[in-house]
mmCIF file of C-alpha atoms in Angstrom:
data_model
loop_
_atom_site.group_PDB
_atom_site.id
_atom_site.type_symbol
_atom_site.label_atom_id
_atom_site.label_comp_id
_atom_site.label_asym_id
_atom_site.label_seq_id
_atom_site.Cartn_x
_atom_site.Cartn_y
_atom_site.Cartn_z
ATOM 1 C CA UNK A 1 13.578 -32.453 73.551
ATOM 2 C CA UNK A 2 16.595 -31.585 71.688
ATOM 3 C CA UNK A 3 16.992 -29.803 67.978
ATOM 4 C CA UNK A 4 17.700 -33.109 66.058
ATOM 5 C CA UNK A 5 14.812 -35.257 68.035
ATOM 6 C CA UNK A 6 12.051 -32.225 67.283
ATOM 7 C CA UNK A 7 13.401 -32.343 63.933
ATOM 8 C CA UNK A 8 12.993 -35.906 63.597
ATOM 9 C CA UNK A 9 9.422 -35.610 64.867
ATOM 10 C CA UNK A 10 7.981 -32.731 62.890
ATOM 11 C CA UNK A 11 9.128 -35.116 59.911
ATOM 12 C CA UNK A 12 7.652 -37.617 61.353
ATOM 13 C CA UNK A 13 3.902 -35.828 61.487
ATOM 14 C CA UNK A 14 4.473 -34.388 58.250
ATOM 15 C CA UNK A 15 4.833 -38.294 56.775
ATOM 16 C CA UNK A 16 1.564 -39.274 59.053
ATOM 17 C CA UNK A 17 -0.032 -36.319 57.812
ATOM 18 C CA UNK A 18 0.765 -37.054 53.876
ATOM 19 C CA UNK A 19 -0.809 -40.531 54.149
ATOM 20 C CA UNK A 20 -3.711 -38.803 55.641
ATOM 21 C CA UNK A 21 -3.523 -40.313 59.131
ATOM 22 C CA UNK A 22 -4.218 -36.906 60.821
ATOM 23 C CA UNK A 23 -5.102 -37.549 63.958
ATOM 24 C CA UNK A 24 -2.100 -39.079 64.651
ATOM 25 C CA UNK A 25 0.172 -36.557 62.872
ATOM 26 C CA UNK A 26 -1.473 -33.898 65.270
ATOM 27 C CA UNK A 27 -0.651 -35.933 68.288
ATOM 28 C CA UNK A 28 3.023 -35.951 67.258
ATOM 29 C CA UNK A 29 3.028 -32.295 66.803
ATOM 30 C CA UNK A 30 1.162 -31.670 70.231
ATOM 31 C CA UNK A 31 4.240 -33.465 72.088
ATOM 32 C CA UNK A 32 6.746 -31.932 70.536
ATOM 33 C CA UNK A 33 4.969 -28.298 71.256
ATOM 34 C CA UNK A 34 4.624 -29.632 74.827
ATOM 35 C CA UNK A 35 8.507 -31.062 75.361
ATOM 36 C CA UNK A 36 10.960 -29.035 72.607
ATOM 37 C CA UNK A 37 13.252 -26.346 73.941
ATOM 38 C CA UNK A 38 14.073 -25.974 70.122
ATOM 39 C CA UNK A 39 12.173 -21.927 69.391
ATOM 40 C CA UNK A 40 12.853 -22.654 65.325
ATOM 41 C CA UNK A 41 11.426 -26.403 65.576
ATOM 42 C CA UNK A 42 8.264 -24.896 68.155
ATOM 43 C CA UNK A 43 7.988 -22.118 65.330
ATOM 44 C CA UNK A 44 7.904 -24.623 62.587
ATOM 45 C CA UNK A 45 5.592 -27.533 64.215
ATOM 46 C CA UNK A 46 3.276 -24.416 65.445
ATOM 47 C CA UNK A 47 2.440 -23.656 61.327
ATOM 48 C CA UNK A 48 2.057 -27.621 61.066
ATOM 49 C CA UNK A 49 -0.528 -27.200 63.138
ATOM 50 C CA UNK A 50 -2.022 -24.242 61.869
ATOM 51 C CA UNK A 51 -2.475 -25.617 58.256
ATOM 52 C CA UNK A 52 -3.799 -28.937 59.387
ATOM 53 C CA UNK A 53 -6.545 -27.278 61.916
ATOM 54 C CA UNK A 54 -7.551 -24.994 58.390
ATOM 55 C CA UNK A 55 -7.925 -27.869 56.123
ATOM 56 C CA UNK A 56 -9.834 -29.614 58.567
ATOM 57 C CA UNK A 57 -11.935 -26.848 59.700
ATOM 58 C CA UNK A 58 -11.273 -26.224 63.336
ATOM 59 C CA UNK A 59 -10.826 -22.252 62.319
ATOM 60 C CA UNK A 60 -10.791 -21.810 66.700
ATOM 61 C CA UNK A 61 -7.911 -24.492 67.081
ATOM 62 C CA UNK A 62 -6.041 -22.419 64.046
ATOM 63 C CA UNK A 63 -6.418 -19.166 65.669
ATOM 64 C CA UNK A 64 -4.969 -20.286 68.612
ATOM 65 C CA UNK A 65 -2.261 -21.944 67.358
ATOM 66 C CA UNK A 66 -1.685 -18.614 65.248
ATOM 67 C CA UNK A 67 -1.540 -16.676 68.079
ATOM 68 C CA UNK A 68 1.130 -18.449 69.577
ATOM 69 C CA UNK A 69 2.996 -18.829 67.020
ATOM 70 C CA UNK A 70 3.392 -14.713 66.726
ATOM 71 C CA UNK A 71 4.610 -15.071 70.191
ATOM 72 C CA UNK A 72 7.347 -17.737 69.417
ATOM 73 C CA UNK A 73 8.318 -14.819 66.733
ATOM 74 C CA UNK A 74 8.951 -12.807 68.901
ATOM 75 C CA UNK A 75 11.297 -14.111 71.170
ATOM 76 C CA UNK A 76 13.237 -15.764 67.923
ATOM 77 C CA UNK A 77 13.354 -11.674 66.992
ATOM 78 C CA UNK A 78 12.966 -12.416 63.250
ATOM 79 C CA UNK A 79 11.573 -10.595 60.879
ATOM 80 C CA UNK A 80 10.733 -13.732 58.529
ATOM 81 C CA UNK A 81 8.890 -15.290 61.343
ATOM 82 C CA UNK A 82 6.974 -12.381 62.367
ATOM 83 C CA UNK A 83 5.540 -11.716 58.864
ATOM 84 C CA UNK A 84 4.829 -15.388 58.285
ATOM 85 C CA UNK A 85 3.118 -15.769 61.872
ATOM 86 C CA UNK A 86 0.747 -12.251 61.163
ATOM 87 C CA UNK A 87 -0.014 -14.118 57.785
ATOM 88 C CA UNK A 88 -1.473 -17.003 59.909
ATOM 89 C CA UNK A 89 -3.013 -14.963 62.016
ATOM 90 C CA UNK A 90 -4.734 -13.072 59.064
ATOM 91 C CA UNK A 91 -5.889 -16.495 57.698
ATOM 92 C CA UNK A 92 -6.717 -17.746 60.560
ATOM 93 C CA UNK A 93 -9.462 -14.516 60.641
ATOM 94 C CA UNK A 94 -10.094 -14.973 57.433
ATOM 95 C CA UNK A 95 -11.821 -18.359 57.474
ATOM 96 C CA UNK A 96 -13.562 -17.423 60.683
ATOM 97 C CA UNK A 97 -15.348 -14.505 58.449
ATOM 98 C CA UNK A 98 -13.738 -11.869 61.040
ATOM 99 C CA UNK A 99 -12.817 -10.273 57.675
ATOM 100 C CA UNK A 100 -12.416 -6.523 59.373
ATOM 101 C CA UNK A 101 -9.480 -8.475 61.423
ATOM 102 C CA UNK A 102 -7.993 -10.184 58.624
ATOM 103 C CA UNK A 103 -7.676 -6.745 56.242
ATOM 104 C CA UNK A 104 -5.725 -5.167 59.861
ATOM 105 C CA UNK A 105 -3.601 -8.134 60.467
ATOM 106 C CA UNK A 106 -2.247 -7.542 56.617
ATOM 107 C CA UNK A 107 -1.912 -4.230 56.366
ATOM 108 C CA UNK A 108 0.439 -4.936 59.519
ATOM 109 C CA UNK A 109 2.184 -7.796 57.357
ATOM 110 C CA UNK A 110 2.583 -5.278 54.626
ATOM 111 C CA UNK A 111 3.891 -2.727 57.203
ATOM 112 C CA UNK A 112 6.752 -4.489 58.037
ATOM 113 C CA UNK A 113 10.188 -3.693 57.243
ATOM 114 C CA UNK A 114 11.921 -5.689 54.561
ATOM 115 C CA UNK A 115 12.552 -9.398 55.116
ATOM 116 C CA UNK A 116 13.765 -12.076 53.001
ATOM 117 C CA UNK A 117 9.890 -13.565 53.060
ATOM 118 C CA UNK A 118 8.660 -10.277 51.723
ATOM 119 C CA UNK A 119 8.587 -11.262 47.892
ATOM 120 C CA UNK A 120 7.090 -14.674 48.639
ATOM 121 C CA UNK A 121 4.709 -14.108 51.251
ATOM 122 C CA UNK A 122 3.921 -10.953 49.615
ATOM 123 C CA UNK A 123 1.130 -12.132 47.333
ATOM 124 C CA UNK A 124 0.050 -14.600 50.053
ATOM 125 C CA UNK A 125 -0.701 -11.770 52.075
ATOM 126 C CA UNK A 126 -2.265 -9.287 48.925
ATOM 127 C CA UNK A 127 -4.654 -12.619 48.069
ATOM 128 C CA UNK A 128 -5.771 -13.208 51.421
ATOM 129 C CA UNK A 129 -6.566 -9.248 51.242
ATOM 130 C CA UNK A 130 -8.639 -9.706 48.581
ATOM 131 C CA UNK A 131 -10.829 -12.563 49.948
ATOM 132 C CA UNK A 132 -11.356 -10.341 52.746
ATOM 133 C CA UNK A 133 -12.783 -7.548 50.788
ATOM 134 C CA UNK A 134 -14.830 -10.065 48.791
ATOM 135 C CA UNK A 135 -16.340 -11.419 52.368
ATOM 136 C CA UNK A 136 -17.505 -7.736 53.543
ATOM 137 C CA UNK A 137 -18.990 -7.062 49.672
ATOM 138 C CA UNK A 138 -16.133 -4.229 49.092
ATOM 139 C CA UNK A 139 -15.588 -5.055 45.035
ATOM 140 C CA UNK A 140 -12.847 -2.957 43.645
ATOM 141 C CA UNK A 141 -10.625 -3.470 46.673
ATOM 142 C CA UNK A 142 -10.686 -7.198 46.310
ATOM 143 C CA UNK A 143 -10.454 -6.932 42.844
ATOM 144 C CA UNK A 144 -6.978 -4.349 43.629
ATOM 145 C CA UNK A 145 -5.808 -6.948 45.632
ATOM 146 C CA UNK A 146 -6.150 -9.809 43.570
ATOM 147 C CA UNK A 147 -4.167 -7.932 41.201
ATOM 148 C CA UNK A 148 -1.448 -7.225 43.453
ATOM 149 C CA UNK A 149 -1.304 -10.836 44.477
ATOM 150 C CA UNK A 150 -1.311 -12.125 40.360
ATOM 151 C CA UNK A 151 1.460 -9.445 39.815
ATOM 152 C CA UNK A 152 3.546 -11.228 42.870
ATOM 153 C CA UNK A 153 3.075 -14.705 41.558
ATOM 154 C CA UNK A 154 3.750 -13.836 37.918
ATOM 155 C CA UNK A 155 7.209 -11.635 38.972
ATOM 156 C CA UNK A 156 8.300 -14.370 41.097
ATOM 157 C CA UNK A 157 6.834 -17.338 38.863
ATOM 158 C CA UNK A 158 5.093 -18.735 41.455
ATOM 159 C CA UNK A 159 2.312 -21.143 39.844
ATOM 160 C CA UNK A 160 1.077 -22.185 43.034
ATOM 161 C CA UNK A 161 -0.262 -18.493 44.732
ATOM 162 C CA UNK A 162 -1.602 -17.677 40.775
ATOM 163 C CA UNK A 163 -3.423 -20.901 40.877
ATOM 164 C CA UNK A 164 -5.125 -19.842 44.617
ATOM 165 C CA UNK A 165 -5.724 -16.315 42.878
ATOM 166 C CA UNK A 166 -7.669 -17.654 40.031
ATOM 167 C CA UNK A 167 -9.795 -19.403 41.988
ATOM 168 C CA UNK A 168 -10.444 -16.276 44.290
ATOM 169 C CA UNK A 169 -11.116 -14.619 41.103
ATOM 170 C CA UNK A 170 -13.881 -17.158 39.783
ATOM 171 C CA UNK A 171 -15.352 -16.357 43.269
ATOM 172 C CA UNK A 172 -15.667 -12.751 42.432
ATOM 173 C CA UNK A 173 -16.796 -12.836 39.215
ATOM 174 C CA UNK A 174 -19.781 -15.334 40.365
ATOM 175 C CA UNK A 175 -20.707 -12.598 42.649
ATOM 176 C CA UNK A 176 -21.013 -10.107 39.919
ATOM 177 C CA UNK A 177 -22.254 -12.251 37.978
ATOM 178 C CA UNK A 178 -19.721 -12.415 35.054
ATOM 179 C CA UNK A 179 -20.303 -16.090 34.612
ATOM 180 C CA UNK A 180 -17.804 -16.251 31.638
ATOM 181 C CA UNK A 181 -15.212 -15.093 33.724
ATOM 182 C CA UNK A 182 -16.109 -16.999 36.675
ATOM 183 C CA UNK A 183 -15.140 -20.032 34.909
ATOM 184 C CA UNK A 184 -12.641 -18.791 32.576
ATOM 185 C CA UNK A 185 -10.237 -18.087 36.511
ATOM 186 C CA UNK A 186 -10.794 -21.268 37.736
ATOM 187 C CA UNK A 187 -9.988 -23.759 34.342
ATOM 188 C CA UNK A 188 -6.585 -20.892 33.950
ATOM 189 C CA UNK A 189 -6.170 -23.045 37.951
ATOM 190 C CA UNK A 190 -6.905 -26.301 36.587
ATOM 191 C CA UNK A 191 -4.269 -25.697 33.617
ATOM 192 C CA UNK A 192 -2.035 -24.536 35.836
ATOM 193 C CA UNK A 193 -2.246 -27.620 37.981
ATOM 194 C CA UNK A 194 -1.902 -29.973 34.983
ATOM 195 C CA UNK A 195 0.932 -28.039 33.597
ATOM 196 C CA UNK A 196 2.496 -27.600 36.663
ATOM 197 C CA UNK A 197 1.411 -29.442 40.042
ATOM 198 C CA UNK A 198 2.870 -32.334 39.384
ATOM 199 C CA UNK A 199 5.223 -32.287 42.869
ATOM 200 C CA UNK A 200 1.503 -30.167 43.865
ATOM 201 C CA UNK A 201 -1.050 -31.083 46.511
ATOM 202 C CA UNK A 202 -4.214 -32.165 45.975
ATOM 203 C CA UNK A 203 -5.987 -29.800 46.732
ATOM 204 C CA UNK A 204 -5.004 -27.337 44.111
ATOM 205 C CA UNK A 205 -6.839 -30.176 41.706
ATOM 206 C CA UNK A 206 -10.008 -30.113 44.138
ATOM 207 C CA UNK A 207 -9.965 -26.227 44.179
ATOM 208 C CA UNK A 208 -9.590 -25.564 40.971
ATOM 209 C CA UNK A 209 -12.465 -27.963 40.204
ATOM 210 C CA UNK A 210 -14.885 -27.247 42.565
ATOM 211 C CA UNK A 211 -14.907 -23.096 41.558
ATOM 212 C CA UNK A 212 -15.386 -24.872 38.071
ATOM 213 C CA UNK A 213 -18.328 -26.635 38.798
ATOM 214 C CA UNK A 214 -19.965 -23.389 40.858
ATOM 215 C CA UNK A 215 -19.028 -22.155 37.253
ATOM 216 C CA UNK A 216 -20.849 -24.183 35.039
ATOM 217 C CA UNK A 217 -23.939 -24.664 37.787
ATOM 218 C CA UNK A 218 -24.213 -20.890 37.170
ATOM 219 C CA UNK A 219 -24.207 -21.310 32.955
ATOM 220 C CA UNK A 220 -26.761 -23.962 33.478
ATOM 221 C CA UNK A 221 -24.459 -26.867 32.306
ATOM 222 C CA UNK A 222 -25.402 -28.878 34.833
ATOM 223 C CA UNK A 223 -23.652 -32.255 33.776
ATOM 224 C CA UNK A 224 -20.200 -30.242 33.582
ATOM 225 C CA UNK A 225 -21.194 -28.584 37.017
ATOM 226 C CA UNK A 226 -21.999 -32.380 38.745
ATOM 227 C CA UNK A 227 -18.412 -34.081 37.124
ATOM 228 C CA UNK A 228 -16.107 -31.580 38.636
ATOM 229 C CA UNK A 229 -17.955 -30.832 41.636
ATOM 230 C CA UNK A 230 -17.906 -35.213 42.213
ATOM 231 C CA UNK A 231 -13.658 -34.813 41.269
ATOM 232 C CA UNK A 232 -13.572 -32.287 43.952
ATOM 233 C CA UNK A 233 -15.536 -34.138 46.537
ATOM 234 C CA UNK A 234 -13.288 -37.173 45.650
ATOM 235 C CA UNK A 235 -10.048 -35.509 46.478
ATOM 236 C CA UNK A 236 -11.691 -33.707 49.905
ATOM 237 C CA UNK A 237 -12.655 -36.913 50.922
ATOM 238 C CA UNK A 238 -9.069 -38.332 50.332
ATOM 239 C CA UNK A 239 -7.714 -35.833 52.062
ATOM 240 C CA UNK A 240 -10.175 -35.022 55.275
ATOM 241 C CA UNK A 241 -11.112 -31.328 54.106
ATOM 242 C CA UNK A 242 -13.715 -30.918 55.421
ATOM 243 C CA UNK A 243 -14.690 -27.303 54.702
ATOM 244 C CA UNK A 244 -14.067 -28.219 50.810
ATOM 245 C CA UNK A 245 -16.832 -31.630 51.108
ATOM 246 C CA UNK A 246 -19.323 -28.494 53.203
ATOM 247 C CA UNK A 247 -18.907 -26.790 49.887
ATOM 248 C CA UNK A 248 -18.785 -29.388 47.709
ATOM 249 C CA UNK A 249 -22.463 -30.637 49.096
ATOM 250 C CA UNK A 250 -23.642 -27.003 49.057
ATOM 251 C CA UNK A 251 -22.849 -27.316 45.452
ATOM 252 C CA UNK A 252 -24.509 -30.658 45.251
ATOM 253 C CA UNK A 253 -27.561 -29.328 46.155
ATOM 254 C CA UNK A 254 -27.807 -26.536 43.965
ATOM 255 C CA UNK A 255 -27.485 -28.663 41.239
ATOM 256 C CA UNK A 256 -29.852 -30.812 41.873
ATOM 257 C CA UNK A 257 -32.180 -28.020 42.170
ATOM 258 C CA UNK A 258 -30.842 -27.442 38.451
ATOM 259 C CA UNK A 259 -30.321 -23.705 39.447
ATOM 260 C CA UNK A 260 -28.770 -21.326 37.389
ATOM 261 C CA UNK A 261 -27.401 -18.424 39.609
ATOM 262 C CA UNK A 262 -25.737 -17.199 42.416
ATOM 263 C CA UNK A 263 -28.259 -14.621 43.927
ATOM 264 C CA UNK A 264 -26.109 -11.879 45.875
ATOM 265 C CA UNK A 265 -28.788 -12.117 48.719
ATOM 266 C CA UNK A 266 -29.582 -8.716 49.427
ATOM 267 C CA UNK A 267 -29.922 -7.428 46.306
ATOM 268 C CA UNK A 268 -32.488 -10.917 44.944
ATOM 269 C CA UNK A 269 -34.322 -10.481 47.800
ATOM 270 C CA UNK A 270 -35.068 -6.809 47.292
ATOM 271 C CA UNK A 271 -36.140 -7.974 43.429
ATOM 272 C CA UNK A 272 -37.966 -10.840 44.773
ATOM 273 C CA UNK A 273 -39.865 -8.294 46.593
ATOM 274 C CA UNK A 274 -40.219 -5.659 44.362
ATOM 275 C CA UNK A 275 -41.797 -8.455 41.967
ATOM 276 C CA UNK A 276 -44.007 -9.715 44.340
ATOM 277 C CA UNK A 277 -45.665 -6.123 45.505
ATOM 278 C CA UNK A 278 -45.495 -5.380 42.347
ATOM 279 C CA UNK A 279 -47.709 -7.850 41.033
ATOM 280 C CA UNK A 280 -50.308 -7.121 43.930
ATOM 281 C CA UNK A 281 -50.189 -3.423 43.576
ATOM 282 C CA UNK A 282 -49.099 -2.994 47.135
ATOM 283 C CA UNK A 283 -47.165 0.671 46.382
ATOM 284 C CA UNK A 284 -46.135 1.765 49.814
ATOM 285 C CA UNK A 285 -44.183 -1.799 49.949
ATOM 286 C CA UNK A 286 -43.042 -1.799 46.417
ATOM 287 C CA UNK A 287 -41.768 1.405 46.617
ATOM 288 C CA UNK A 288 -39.768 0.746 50.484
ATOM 289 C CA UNK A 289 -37.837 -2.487 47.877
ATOM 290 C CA UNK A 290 -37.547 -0.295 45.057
ATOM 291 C CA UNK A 291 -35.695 2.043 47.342
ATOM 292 C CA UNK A 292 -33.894 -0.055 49.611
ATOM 293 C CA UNK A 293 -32.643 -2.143 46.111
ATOM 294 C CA UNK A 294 -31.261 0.980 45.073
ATOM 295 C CA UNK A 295 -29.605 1.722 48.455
ATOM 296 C CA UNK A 296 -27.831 -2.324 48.070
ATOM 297 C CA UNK A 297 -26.225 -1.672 44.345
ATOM 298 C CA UNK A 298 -24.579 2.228 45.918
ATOM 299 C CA UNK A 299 -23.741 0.302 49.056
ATOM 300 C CA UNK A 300 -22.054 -2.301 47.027
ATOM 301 C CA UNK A 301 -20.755 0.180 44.513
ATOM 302 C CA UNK A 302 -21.940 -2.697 42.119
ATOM 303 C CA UNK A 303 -23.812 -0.391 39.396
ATOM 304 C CA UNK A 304 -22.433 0.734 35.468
ATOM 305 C CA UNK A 305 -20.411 4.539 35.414
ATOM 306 C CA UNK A 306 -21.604 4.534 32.026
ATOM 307 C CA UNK A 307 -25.143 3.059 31.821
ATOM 308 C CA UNK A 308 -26.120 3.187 35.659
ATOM 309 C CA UNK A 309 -27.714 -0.059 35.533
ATOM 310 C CA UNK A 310 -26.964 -2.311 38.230
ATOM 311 C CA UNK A 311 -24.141 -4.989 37.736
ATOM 312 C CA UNK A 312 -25.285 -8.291 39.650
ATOM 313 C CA UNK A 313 -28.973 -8.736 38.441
ATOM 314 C CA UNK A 314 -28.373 -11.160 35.583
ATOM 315 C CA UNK A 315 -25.530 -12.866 33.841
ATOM 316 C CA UNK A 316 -23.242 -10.039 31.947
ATOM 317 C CA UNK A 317 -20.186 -9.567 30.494
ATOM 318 C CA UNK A 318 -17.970 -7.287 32.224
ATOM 319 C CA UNK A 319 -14.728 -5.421 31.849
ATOM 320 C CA UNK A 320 -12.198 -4.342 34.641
ATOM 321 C CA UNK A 321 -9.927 -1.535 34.414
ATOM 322 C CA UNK A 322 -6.805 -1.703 35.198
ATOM 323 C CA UNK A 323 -8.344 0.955 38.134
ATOM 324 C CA UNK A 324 -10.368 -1.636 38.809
ATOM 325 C CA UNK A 325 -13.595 -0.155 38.468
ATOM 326 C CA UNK A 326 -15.851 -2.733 36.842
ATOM 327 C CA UNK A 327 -18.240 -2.053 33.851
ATOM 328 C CA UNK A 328 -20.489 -3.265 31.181
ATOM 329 C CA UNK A 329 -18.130 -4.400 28.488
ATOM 330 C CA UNK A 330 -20.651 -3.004 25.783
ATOM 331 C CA UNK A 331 -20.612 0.214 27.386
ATOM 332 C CA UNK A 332 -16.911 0.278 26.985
ATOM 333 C CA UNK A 333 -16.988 -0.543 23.530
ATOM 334 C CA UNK A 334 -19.251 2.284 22.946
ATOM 335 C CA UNK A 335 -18.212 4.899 25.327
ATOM 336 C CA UNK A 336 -15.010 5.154 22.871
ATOM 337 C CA UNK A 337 -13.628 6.583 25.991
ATOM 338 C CA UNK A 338 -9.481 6.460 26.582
ATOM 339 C CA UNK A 339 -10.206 7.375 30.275
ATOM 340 C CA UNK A 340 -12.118 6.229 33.274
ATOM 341 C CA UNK A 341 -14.989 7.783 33.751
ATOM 342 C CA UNK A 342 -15.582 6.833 37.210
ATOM 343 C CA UNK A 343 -12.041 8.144 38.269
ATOM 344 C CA UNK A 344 -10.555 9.595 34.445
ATOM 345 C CA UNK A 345 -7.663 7.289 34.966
ATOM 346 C CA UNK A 346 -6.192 6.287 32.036
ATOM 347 C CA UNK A 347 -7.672 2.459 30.524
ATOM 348 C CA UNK A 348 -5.292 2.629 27.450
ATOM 349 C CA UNK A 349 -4.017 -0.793 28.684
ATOM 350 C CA UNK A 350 -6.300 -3.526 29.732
ATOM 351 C CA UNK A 351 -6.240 -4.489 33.752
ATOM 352 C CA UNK A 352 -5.099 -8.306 34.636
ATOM 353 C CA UNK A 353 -8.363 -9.390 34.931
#
């Protein structure tokens, strides 16, 4: 198979894909792996692949094809390709929670020499960063590179990557529990989508949506919560993602429970506990969860330079640095302080988020 004929077919599984015949899409793109000489049109049908194995959840099938693909780089000897292929790989990591391998695979994106890609893939690379951190509980890393990636998309006005990074940015603030902020990200997405996404996926809509009804489930508006979270299923449905409905019924289910937070499950359980023995005067026990509570919030790093209370126990509003160390925004206020006082870095100017 020719250049022009693998041409012709990757279009051809990109127009079966759009009307959401998949399966067949996939089997178009599977031949013309299997018969194309073409290393440009193997290159290109290999990230087909790759994005429609990640939207429908088969994380193994979209390491594989990853993998390949950064072999296909290789013999085209691009730099482009590479970066974009170690980007896949990273995501590929990423949703398969191997989040040690996804922070290596883009450091080695970010270590390569200059390419053309570099300013778009860039922030791609510096978001998918950040969800890493945010999988293995590191806070001010994720919240660094979240920053990073908002600084790409606003230099290079690229709505689509700031719409990805407010949503990964209503994820992090749930987890601190800054509910305010953990809706405010995701309905700056939705706007974004409306103002912009016309030409857009779907999905953007469905993302956007469903980090605002985790959102609102959190601030106990329930009936907000259960008419984004049904938009979101709606679209995922549409569109086979599977991985969105999985989260989309998680969600569901919360609500129906009618609760009102995201426990960070270490650090709830350990207060659970601590409750619990403490109500039955049990001290040896109560003072093992006292103790191991502590060890959580200095593990986490997720405690107040100013107040030393623990951040993550109850809805509060926050304030990031533009060092990105996190702290009671009443503290702030009070402190008077025009420094850090975690790392005495200057907080004259507020951070990005």
């Amino acid at each position: 198979m020719g250049q022009d004929q693998t041409k012709q077919q990757i279009e051809k599984g990109l127009q079966l894909y759009q009307c959401n015949q998949t399966e067949k899409a996939l089997q178009v793109w599977t031949k013309v792996l299997e018969k194309s000489s073409d290393l440009m049109g193997r290159f290109r049908v290999l990230g087909c692949l790759v994005t429609a194995h990640s939207e429908m959840g088969r994380y193994k099938e979209m390491l594989k094809f990853a993998v390949v693909q950064i072999d296909t780089a290789r013999e085209l000897e691009d730099a482009d390709f590479l970066l974009e292929s170690y980007l896949n790989l990273a995501r590929s990591n990423e949703k398969l929670c191997e989040f040690h391998k996804t922070i290596s695979y883009c450091k080695t994106c970010l270590g390569l020499p200059g390419t053309r890609a570099g300013a778009q893939l860039g922030g791609q690379v510096s978001l998918s960063m950040g969800n890493a951190f945010l999988g293995l509980s590191v806070f001010q890393k994720a919240l660094e590179s979240f920053e990073k990636a908002l600084r790409y998309a606003h230099n290079n006005d690229d709505a689509m990557l700031e719409c990805r990074v407010c949503c990964s940015l209503g994820s992090f603030y749930a987890q601190v529990k800054d509910y305010e902020k953990a809706l405010f990200f995701p309905c700056k997405a939705a706007e974004l989508v409306n103002n912009y996404g016309k030409g857009w996926s779907l999905k953007y809509r469905a993302m956007s949506q469903y980090h605002m009804a985790v959102a609102y489930r959190l601030l106990g508006h329930l009936g907000s919560a259960m008419e984004c979270c049904e938009e979101s299923m709606k679209i995922a449905l549409q569109h086979g993602d599977r991985p969105l409905q999985a989260l989309c019924l998680l969600c569901f289910a919360d609500i129906h429970r009618s609760r009102g937070d995201l426990e960070l499950s270490q650090l709830k359980l350990h207060c659970l506990s601590e409750s619990i023995y403490r109500s039955k005067g049990l001290q040896r026990e109560l003072r093992a969860h006292v103790v191991r509570f502590h060890e959580c919030v200095e593990e986490t790093e997720l405690y107040c330079g100013l107040c030393g209370e623990s951040i993550g126990e109850k809805n509060s509003r926050l304030q990031a640095l533009p060092c990105s160390h996190i702290f009671h925004f009443r503290c702030l206020q009070n402190n008077g302080t025009r420094s850090c006082p975690n790392c005495r870095r200057s907080s004259m100017k507020p951070g990005f988020v």
